[in-house]
Structure formats: C-alpha cells, structure tokens
Coordinates of C-alpha atoms and ligand atoms in Angstrom, one line a residue:
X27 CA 0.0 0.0 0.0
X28 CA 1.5 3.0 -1.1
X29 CA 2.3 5.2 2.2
X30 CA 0.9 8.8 3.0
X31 CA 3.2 11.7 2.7
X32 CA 3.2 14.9 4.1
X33 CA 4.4 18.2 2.9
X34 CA 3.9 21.7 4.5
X35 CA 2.2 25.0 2.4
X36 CA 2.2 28.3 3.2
X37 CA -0.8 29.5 3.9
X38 CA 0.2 33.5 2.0
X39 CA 2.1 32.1 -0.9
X40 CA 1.4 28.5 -1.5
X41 CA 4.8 27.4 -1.3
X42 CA 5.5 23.8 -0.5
X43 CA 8.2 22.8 1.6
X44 CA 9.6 19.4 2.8
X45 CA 9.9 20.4 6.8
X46 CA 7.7 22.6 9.0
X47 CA 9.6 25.8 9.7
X48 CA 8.5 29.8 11.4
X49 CA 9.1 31.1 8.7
X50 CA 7.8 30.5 4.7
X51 CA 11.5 31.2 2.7
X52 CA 9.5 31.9 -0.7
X53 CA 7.6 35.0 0.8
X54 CA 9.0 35.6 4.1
X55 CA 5.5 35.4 6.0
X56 CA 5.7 33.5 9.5
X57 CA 3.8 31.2 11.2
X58 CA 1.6 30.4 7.6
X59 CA 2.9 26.4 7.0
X60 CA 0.1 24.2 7.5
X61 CA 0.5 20.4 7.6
X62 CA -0.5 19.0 4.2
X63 CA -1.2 15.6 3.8
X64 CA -0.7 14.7 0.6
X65 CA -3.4 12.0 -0.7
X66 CA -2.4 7.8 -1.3
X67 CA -2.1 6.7 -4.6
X68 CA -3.9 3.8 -3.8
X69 CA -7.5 4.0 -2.5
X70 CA -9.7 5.1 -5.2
X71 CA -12.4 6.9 -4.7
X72 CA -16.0 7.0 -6.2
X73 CA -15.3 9.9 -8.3
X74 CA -12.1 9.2 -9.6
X75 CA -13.3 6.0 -11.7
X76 CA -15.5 9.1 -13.7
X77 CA -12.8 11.3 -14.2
X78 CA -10.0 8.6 -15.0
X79 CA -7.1 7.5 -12.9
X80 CA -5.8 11.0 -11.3
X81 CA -2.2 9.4 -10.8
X82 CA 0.6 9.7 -13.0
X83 CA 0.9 9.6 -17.1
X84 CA -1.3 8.0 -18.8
X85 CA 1.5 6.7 -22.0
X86 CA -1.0 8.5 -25.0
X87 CA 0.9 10.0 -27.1
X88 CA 0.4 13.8 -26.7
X89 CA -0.4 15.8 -30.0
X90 CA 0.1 19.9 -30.6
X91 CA -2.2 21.9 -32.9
X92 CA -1.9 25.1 -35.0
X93 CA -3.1 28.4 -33.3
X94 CA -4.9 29.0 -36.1
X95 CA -6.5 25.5 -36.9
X96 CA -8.5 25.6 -33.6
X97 CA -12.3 25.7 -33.9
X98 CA -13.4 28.4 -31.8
X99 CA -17.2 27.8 -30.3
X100 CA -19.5 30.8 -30.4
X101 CA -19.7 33.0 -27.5
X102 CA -21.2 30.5 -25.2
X103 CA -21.1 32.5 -22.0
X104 CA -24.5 32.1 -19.9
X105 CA -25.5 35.6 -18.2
X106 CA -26.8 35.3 -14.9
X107 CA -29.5 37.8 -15.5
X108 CA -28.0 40.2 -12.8
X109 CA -26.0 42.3 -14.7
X110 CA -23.9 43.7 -12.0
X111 CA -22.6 40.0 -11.4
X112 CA -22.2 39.9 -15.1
X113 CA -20.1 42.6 -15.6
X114 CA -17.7 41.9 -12.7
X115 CA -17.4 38.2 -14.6
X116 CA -16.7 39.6 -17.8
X117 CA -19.7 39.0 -19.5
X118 CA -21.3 36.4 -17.7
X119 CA -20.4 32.6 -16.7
X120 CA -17.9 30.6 -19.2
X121 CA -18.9 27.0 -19.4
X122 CA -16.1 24.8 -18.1
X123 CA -14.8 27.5 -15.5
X124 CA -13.9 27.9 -12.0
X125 CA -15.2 31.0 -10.2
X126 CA -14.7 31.7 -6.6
X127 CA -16.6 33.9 -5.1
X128 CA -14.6 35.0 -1.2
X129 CA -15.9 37.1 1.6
X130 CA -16.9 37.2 5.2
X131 CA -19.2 35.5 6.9
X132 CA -22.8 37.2 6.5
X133 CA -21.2 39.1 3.3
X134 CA -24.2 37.7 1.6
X135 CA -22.5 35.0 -0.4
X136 CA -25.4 32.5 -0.2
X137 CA -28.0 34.9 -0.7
X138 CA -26.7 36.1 -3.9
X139 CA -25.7 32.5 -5.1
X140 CA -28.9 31.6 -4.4
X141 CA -31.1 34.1 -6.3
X142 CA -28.9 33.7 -9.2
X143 CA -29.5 30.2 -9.5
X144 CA -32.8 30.3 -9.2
X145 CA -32.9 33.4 -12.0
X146 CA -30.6 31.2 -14.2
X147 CA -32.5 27.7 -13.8
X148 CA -35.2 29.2 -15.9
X149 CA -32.8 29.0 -18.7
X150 CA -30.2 26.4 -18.1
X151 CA -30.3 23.7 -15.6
X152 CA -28.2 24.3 -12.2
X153 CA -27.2 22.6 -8.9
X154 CA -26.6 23.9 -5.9
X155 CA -25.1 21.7 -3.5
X156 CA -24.8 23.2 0.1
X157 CA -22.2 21.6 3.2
X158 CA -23.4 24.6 5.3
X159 CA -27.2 25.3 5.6
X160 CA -29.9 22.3 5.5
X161 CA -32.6 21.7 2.5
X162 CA -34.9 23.2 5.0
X163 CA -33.2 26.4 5.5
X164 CA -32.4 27.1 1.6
X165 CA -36.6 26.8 0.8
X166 CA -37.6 28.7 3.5
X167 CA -35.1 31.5 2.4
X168 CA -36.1 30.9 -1.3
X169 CA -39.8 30.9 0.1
X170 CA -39.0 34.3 2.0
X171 CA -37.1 35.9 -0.8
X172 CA -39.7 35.0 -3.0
X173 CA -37.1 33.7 -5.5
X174 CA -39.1 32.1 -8.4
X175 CA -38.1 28.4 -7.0
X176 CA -39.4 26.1 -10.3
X177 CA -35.9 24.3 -11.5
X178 CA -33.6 24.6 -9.4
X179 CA -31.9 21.3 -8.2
X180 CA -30.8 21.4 -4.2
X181 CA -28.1 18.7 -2.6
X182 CA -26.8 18.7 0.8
X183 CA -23.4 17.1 0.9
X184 CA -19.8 17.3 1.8
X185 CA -18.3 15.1 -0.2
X186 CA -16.9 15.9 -4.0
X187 CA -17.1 12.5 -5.1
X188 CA -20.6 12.7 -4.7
X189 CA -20.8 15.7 -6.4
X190 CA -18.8 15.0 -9.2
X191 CA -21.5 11.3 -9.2
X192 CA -24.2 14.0 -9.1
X193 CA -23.1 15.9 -12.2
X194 CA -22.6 12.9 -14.0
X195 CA -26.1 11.7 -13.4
X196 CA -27.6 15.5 -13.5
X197 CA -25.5 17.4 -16.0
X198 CA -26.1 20.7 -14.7
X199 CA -24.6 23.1 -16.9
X200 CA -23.9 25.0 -13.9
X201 CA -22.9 24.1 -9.9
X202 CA -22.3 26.2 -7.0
X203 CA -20.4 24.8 -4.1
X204 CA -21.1 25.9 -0.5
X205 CA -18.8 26.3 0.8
X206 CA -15.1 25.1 -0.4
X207 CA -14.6 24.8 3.8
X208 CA -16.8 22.2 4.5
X209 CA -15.9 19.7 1.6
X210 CA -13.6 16.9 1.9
X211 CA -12.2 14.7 -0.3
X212 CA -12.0 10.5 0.8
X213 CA -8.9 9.6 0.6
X214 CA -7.7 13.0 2.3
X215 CA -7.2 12.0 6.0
X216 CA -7.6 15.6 7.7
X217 CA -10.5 17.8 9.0
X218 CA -12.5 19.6 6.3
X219 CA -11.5 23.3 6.7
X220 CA -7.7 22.5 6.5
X221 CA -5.5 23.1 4.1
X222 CA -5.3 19.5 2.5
X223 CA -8.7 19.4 2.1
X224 CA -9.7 22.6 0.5
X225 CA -6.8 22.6 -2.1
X226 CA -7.7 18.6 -3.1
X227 CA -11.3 19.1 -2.9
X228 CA -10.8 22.3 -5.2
X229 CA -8.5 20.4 -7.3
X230 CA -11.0 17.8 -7.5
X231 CA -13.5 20.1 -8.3
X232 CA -11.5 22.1 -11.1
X233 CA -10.9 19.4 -12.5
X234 CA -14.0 18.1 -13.0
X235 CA -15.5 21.4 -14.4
X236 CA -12.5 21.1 -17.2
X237 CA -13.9 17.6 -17.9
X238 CA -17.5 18.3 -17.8
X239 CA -17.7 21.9 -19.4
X240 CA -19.7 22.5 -16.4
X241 CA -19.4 26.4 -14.9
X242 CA -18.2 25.6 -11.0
X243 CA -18.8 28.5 -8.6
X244 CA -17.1 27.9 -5.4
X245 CA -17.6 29.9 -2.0
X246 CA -14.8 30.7 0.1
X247 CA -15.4 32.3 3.9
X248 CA -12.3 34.8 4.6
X249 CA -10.6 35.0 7.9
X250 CA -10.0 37.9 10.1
X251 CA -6.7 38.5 8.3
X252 CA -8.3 38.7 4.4
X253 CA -6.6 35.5 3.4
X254 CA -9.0 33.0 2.4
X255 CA -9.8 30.5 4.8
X256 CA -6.8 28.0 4.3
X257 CA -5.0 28.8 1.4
X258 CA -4.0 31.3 -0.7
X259 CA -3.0 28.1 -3.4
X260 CA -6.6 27.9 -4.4
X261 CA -6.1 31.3 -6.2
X262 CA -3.7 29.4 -8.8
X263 CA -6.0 26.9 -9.8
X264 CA -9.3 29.0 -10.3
X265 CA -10.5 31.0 -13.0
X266 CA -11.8 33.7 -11.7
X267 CA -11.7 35.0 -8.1
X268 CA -14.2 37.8 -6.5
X269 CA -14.6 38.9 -3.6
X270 CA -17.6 40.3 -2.0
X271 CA -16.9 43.0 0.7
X272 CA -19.3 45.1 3.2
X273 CA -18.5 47.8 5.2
X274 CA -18.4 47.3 9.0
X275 CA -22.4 48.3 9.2
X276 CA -23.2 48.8 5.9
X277 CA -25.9 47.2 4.1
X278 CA -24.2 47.9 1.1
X279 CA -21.4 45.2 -0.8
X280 CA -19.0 45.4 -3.6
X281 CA -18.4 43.0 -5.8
X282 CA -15.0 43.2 -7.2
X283 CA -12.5 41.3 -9.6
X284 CA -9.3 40.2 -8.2
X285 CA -8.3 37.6 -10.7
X286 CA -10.5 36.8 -13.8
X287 CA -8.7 34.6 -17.2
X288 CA -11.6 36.1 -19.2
X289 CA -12.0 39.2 -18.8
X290 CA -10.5 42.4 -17.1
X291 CA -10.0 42.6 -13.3
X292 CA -10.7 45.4 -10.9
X293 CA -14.1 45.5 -12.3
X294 CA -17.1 46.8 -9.3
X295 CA -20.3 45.6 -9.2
X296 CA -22.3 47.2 -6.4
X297 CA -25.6 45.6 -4.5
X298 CA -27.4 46.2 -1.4
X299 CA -28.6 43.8 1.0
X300 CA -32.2 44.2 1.8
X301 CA -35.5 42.5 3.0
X302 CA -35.6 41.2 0.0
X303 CA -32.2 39.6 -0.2
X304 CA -29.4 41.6 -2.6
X305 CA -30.4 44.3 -5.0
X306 CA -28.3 45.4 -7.4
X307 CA -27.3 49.2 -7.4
X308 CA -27.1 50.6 -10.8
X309 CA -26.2 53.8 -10.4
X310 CA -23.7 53.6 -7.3
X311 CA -22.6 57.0 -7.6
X312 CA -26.0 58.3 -6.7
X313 CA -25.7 56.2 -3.6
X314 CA -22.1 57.2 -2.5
X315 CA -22.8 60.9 -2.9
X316 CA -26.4 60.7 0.0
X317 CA -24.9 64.1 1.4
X318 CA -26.6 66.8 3.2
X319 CA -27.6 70.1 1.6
X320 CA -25.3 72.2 3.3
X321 CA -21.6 70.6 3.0
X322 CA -19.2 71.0 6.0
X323 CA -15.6 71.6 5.7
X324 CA -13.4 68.5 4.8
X325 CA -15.7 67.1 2.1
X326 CA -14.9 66.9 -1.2
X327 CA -16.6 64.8 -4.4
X328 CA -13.8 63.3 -7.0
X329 CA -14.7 60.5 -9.6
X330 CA -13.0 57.4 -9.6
X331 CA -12.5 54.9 -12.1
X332 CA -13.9 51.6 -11.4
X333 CA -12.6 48.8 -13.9
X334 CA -14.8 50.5 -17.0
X335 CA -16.8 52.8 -15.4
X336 CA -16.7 56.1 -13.6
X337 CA -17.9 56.5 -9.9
X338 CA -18.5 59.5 -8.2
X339 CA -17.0 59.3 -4.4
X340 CA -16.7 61.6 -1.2
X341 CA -13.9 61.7 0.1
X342 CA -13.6 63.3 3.6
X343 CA -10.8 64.8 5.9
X344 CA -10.2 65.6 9.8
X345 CA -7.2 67.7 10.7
X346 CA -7.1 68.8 14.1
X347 CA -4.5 70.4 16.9
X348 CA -2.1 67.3 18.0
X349 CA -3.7 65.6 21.5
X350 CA 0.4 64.5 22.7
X351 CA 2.1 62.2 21.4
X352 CA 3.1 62.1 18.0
X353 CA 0.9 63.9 15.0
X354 CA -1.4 61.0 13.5
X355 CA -1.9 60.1 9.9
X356 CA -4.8 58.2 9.3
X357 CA -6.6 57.4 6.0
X358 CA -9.5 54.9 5.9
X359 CA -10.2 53.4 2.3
X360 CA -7.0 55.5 1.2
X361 CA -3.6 54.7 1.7
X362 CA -1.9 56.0 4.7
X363 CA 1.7 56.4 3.3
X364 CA 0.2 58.4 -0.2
X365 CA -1.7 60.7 2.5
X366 CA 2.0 61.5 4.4
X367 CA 3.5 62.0 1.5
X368 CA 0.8 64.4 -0.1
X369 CA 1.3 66.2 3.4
X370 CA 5.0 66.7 3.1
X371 CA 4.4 67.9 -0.7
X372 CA 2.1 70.2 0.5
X373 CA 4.4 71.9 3.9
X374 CA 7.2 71.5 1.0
X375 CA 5.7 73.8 -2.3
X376 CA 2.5 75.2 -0.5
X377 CA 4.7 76.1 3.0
X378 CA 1.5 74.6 4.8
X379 CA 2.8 72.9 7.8
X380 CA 0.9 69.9 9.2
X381 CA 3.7 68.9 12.1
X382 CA 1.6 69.6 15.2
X383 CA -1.9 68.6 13.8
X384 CA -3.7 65.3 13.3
X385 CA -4.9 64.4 9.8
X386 CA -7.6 61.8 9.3
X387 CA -9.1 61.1 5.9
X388 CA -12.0 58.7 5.0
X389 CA -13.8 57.7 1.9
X390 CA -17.9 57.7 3.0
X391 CA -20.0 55.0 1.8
X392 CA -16.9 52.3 3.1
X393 CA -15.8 52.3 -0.6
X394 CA -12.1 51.9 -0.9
X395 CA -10.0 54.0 -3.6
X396 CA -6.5 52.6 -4.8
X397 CA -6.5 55.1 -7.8
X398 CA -4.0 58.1 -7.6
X399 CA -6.4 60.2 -9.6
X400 CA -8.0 60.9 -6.1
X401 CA -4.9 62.8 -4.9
X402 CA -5.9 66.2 -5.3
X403 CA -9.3 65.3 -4.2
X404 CA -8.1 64.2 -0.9
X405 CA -5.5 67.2 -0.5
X406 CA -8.1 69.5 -1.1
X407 CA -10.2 68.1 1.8
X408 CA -7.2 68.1 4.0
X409 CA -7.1 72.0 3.4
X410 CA -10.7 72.8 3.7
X411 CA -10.9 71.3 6.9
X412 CA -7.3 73.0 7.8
X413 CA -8.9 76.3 7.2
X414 CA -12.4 75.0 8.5
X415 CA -14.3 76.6 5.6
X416 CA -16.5 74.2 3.6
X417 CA -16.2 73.8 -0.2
X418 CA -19.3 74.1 -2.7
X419 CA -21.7 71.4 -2.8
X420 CA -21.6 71.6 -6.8
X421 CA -17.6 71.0 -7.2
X422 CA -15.6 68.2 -8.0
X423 CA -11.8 67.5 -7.9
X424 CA -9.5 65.4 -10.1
X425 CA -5.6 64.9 -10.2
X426 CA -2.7 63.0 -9.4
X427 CA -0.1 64.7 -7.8
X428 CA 3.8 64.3 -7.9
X429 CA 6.5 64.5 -5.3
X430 CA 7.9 67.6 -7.5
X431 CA 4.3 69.4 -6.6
X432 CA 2.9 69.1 -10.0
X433 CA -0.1 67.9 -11.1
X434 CA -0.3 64.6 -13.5
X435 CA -3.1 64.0 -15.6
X436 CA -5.2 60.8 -15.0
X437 CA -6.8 58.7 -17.7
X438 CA -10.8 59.0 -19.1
X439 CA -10.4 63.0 -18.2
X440 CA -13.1 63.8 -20.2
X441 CA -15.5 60.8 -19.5
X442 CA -15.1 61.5 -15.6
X443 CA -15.8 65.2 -16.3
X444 CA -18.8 64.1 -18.1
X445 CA -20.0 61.5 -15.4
X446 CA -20.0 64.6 -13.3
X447 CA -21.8 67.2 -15.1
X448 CA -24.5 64.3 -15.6
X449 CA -24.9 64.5 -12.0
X450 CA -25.1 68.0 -11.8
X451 CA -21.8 69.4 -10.6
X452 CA -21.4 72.7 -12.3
X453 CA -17.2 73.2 -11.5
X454 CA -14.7 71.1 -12.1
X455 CA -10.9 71.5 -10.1
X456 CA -8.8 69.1 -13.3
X457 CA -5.0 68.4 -14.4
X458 CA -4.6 70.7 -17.0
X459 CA -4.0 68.4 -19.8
X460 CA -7.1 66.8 -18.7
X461 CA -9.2 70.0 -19.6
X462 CA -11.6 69.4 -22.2
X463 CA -10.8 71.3 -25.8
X464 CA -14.5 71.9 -26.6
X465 CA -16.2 73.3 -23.4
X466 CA -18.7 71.2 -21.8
X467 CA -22.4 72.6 -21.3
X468 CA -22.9 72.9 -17.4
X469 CA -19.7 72.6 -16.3
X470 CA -16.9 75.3 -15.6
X471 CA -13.5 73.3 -15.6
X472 CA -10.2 74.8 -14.0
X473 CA -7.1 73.5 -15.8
X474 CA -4.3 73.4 -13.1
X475 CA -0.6 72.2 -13.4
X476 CA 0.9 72.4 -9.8
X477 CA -0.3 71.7 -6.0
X478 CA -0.2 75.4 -5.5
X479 CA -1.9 76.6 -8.4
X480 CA -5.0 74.1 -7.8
X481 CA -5.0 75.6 -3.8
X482 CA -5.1 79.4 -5.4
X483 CA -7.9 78.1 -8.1
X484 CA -9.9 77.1 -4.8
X485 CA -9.3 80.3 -2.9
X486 CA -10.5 82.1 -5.8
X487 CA -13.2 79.9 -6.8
X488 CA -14.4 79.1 -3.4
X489 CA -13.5 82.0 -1.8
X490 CA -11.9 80.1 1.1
Ligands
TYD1 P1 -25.6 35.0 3.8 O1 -26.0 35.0 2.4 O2 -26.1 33.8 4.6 O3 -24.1 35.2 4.0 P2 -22.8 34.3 3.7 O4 -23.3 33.1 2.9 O5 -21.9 35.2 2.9 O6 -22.2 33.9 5.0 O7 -26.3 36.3 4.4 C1 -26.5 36.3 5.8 C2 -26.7 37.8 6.2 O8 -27.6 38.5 5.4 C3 -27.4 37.7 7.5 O9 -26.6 38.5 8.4 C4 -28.8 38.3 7.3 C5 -28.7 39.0 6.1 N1 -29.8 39.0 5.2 C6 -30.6 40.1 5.0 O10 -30.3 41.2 5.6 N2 -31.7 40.0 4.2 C7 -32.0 38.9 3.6 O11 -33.0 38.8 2.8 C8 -31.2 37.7 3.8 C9 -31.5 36.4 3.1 C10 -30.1 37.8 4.6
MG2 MG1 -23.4 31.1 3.5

C-alpha cells in the first residue's frame, strides 16, 4: 500500500516545503505552514473512476495543434440575469470554469448565489449543492425571498465524489459549491477546513468542471486577516476569483475582480442587502454621494475609475491640533503612506505645515479608492478642513499629484468630467491636460498644473 506523505504549504504564498519551519522562505510570512497531507495513490475513490485515474501519465501519445487551426465555439457565455454580477465576470459565466466567489461570513454569499440560480434555472439547468445550511433552510429562504423556485436542483453534501456522481447523473450546466470549507475529499485524512482538504477538494473540483464543461462556482469564507480560509493556493487553480466586501455596518457590498482569465479585473459591481435579499445598485454614484444640503468643511466629491466605469466618491478629511504624542496620519479606504506623502508635498511647495496637527481622511460610503487620480481630491479636503471653511456642494476635484508638486493627468479626463456634469456638478478642479478642448455645457472646468496653483484656483473659486 503505497504510504501517505506529508508536505507543509504556506498558507500566503502557496509554497511547499519538505519540513515545517517559522518562517515561509519563498515570501518571508511567518507562522503560515500548515500540515498537508498529501493524498495515497492507492484508494480510489467513487469519483475518480469518472474522471480517470488521477495518478501519473497516462503513456497517449500527446499531439500539438496550430493556433490558427483551432475551432473556436460561439460566445457561449451564460448571463446570470443580474447584470452587476455579469459585468464583474466579464460577461457572464464561461462554461467549463472555476469561479470563486470570497468574503466574510454574513457578506451575503449564499444569498446572492442563491437568487442567481434560481434566475438562471429558468434557462439552463443548475445545482446547488450546500455543506453549510440544511434543505430546509435554503426553501424557506427561497420561500421568504420570494425567489421564483421552479428548476432549481438542491443537494446537501460534503463530499466531492458525490458531487462530481451527481453531475454525472444531473448534467447541470452550472454548480455552486457551498462552501469550499466544509468539503472533503476520501482519501484525504484531515479535518475539512484544512489546508489538504480545501486545495484537493478544489482540485478535485476544477478538474471536473475542465472535464464536464460544467461552470463551477465555489464559495470561500475569509478570515480575520483577508486571506482566504486555508489557502492562498486555491487562487492558482481557479478561473476567476471575486470577492464580495461590506463595510463594518453597511448594508451595502461590492463585488470586485481580483483575478479573472476572461475578462479584465478590478471590475465593481455594487448591490445592497435588503428585505428582500441583494439588490443590485445601478447607479452607485448616486448612492455614495447621499450628502446633506449644506456641506461641511473637509468634504470633497472626486470621480473614480472603477474597472470600465466612472464612480463618483466623497472623500472626507479631519485635521485637528495634536492631543500629545506624535501627529497621527490616518486614511480609511486611502492609503496611509500616499496621505503622508501628499502632506510633506504640500508643507514643502504650498509652505503649509501639518507637524503639530492630526490628519484623518475617510472615503464615505466604506468604498475603498487605490487610484491616484483621487490625490488632489483628498488634498483639497485636507485643506478645507485646515482652514475649517466648507467647499461648494456643486464641485468636483481630479488629479494626481507628484512629489515635485505638480499635477499629472489621469486617464478618461473627459469621461469623468462628463459622469459629473451628468450629476449635476457645475465646477470642475482638473489636471490641465485633462481640460476638455471643446467646453462642456454645465460645467466650468479649472485646468491646473501644480499643487499650488490648484490651492489658489480654490481660494479664488471658493472664496476660502
Ligand atoms: P448569507 O447569504 O447567509 O451570508 P454568507 O453566505 O456570505 O455567509 O447572508 C447572511 C446575512 O444576510 C445575515 O446577516 C442576514 C442578512 N440577510 C438580510 O439582511 N436580508 C435577507 O433577505 C437575507 C436572506 C439575509
Ligand atoms: Mg453562506
């Protein structure tokens, strides 16, 4: 009998590695190698006979094609019907894929997952096979929801042999797996949960999707830390990974790309959880922007750029007289080191020193911005509540800036300026090679080149 062996992964990185040891070598993490026992040869299970021996080479001989000789199948992606799920998958599911979809516990996961499939079993058949809740508990949610239950086919199990029996006898065209955490494969001896199990089950399961052109959706719970429960490796075998995120108290999640083989990533779909389960939020900016009438100082409104469309954001700043101790820089939704160095650009060409007050800077609505067109946007905040004098309700601010104090232009200028004006913002704070050549209707747009040239454009504009 051949004997079991075990290997050690990192949890961050994937690595494997031949002894346990504090620290991973490939990416320096410590404390992140898990025990990994690696699965017998011998011992094989139910599914395994369907999807042929697992172990080894098979002795075919392997054959190469032309590029150019291969038959390409029509578009044969399956939309999901919510088109804010669609567009963060690229244009709907692909038949033979992997998606994972991550996020916290109470996220909203199953919800969503669950109203999709019942959407999408009007058109194509779809299992959904749950380790987590009972038969019971999905139909009275469906019942609740008032999801339109007709086709869709349920199965409780924890096993993937049983799914992968199931899909043989079923042919679903598409499965959803919840969650990748509670399924085990046989011949795996550790606890579901643990790293062994969830990278051979979701082996296991890619696999099979490769095999049966069937679309596999997985669901992955993510720990305190943002890692995905167990590993990190389950990243390298998928298709497509999103993760859904609230906001501590929110009812509001995005949806967002992190890795996706067919189409681009860093796209944003926005929904809402509600009495009646998730609704998708069309027209987020609208949502972002709930401000009062009369704006206070610290707030200003920039538009980001979210994967292939343009969102309009708040962002919001604090600075206040040092309580001891050291002068704190925080940034929520923002990165903290960009916001320190903005600061020392600003005591540097605008001689505005920040050394004995406390700068905090948020983005409302719990949305997070990585883009550096929100620079000037967030500098400009920073100043209005230096000077505690509120900006106009009707402005919006655009701009990357530069350690040298200059302002860089950022990319889709015009369309942002435009997504704007549609919302009726009537002045626009922009880089100067971002300024439109042809005027826009509605919209009075300040070309600026330098830090201190945008902070004399708002004392003059805004009379601050
Ligand atoms: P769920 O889909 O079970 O989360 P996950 O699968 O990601 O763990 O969602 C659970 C949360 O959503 C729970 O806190 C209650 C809330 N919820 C609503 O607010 N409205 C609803 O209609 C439903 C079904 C859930
Ligand atoms: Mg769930």
């Amino acid at each position: 009998m051949a004997k079991t062996k075990t290997a050690y992964v990192c949890d961050a990185c994937g690595a494997d590695h031949t002894k346990w040891q504090g620290q991973c070598s490939v990416c320096g993490e410590w404390n992140t190698l898990k025990q990994f026992v690696v699965p017998k040869s011998s011992n094989v299970p139910v599914g395994q006979s369907i999807l042929g021996s697992t172990d080894g080479y098979s002795g075919n001989a392997p054959s190469v094609e032309n590029l150019a000789d291969i038959r390409m199948e029509g578009d044969s992606r399956t939309l999901t019907g919510y088109s804010e799920l669609d567009r963060v998958l690229g244009g709907g599911l692909v038949p033979g894929s992997v998606v994972l979809i991550g996020g916290d516990p109470g996220a909203g996961k199953s919800t969503l997952l669950l109203q999709v499939t019942t959407q999408l079993s009007k058109q194509v058949s779809c299992l959904y096979v749950s380790g987590e809740e009972s038969l019971q508990q999905i139909a009275q949610r469906a019942s609740r929801l008032n999801l339109p239950v007709g086709d869709l086919r349920l199965a409780t199990l924890t096993y993937v042999e049983q799914i992968a029996e199931l899909v043989q006898k079923e042919k679903p065209n598409v499965v959803v797996v919840d969650s990748i955490q509670v399924m085990q494969v046989g011949n795996v001896d550790s606890v579901p949960g643990s790293v062994s199990q969830v990278r051979e089950s979701a082996a296991f399961l890619t696999k099979l999707a490769k095999q049966t052109g069937t679309a596999v959706v997985l669901v992955g719970h993510v720990t305190k830390e943002g890692n995905l429960a167990g590993p990190k490796v389950l990243e390298h075998m998928i298709d497509c990974f999103l993760m859904l995120d609230s906001a501590a108290g929110s009812r509001f999640r995005t949806l967002r790309s992190l890795k996706n083989r067919f189409g681009a990533v860093n796209e944003l779909g926005v929904f809402a959880m509600t009495e009646q389960g998730m609704r998708e939020v069309k027209n987020p900016s609208a949502i972002f922007l709930e401000r009062p009438d009369k704006t206070n100082p610290g707030s200003v409104v920039t538009v980001v750029w979210e994967g292939t469309r343009p969102i309009l954001v708040e962002i919001q700043a604090l600075v206040d007289q040092v309580q001891g101790g050291y002068p704190k820089r925080v940034a929520v939704g923002l990165d903290s080191s960009r916001l320190s160095m903005h600061l020392a650009v600003m005591h540097r060409h605008c001689g505005l020193s920040f050394s004995d007050q406390d700068v905090f800077a948020n983005v409302a609505g719990g949305v997070r911005v990585s883009e550096t067109a929100a620079d000037l946007a967030l500098l400009t905040s920073v100043y209005s509540s230096f000077r505690n004098k509120p900006l106009s309700k009707d402005l919006i601010v655009l701009g990357e800036i530069g350690l040298t104090g200059e302002i860089r232009p950022v990319p889709n200028g015009q369309e942002r300026i435009n997504e704007a004006q549609k919302h009726g913002f009537t002045k626009a704070i922009v880089p100067r090679s971002n300024r439109p050549k042809n005027a826009i209707q509605g919209i009075e747009v300040h070309g600026v080149g330098s830090l201190s040239e945008a902070l004399e454009v708002v004392k003059t504009v805004e009379k601050l």
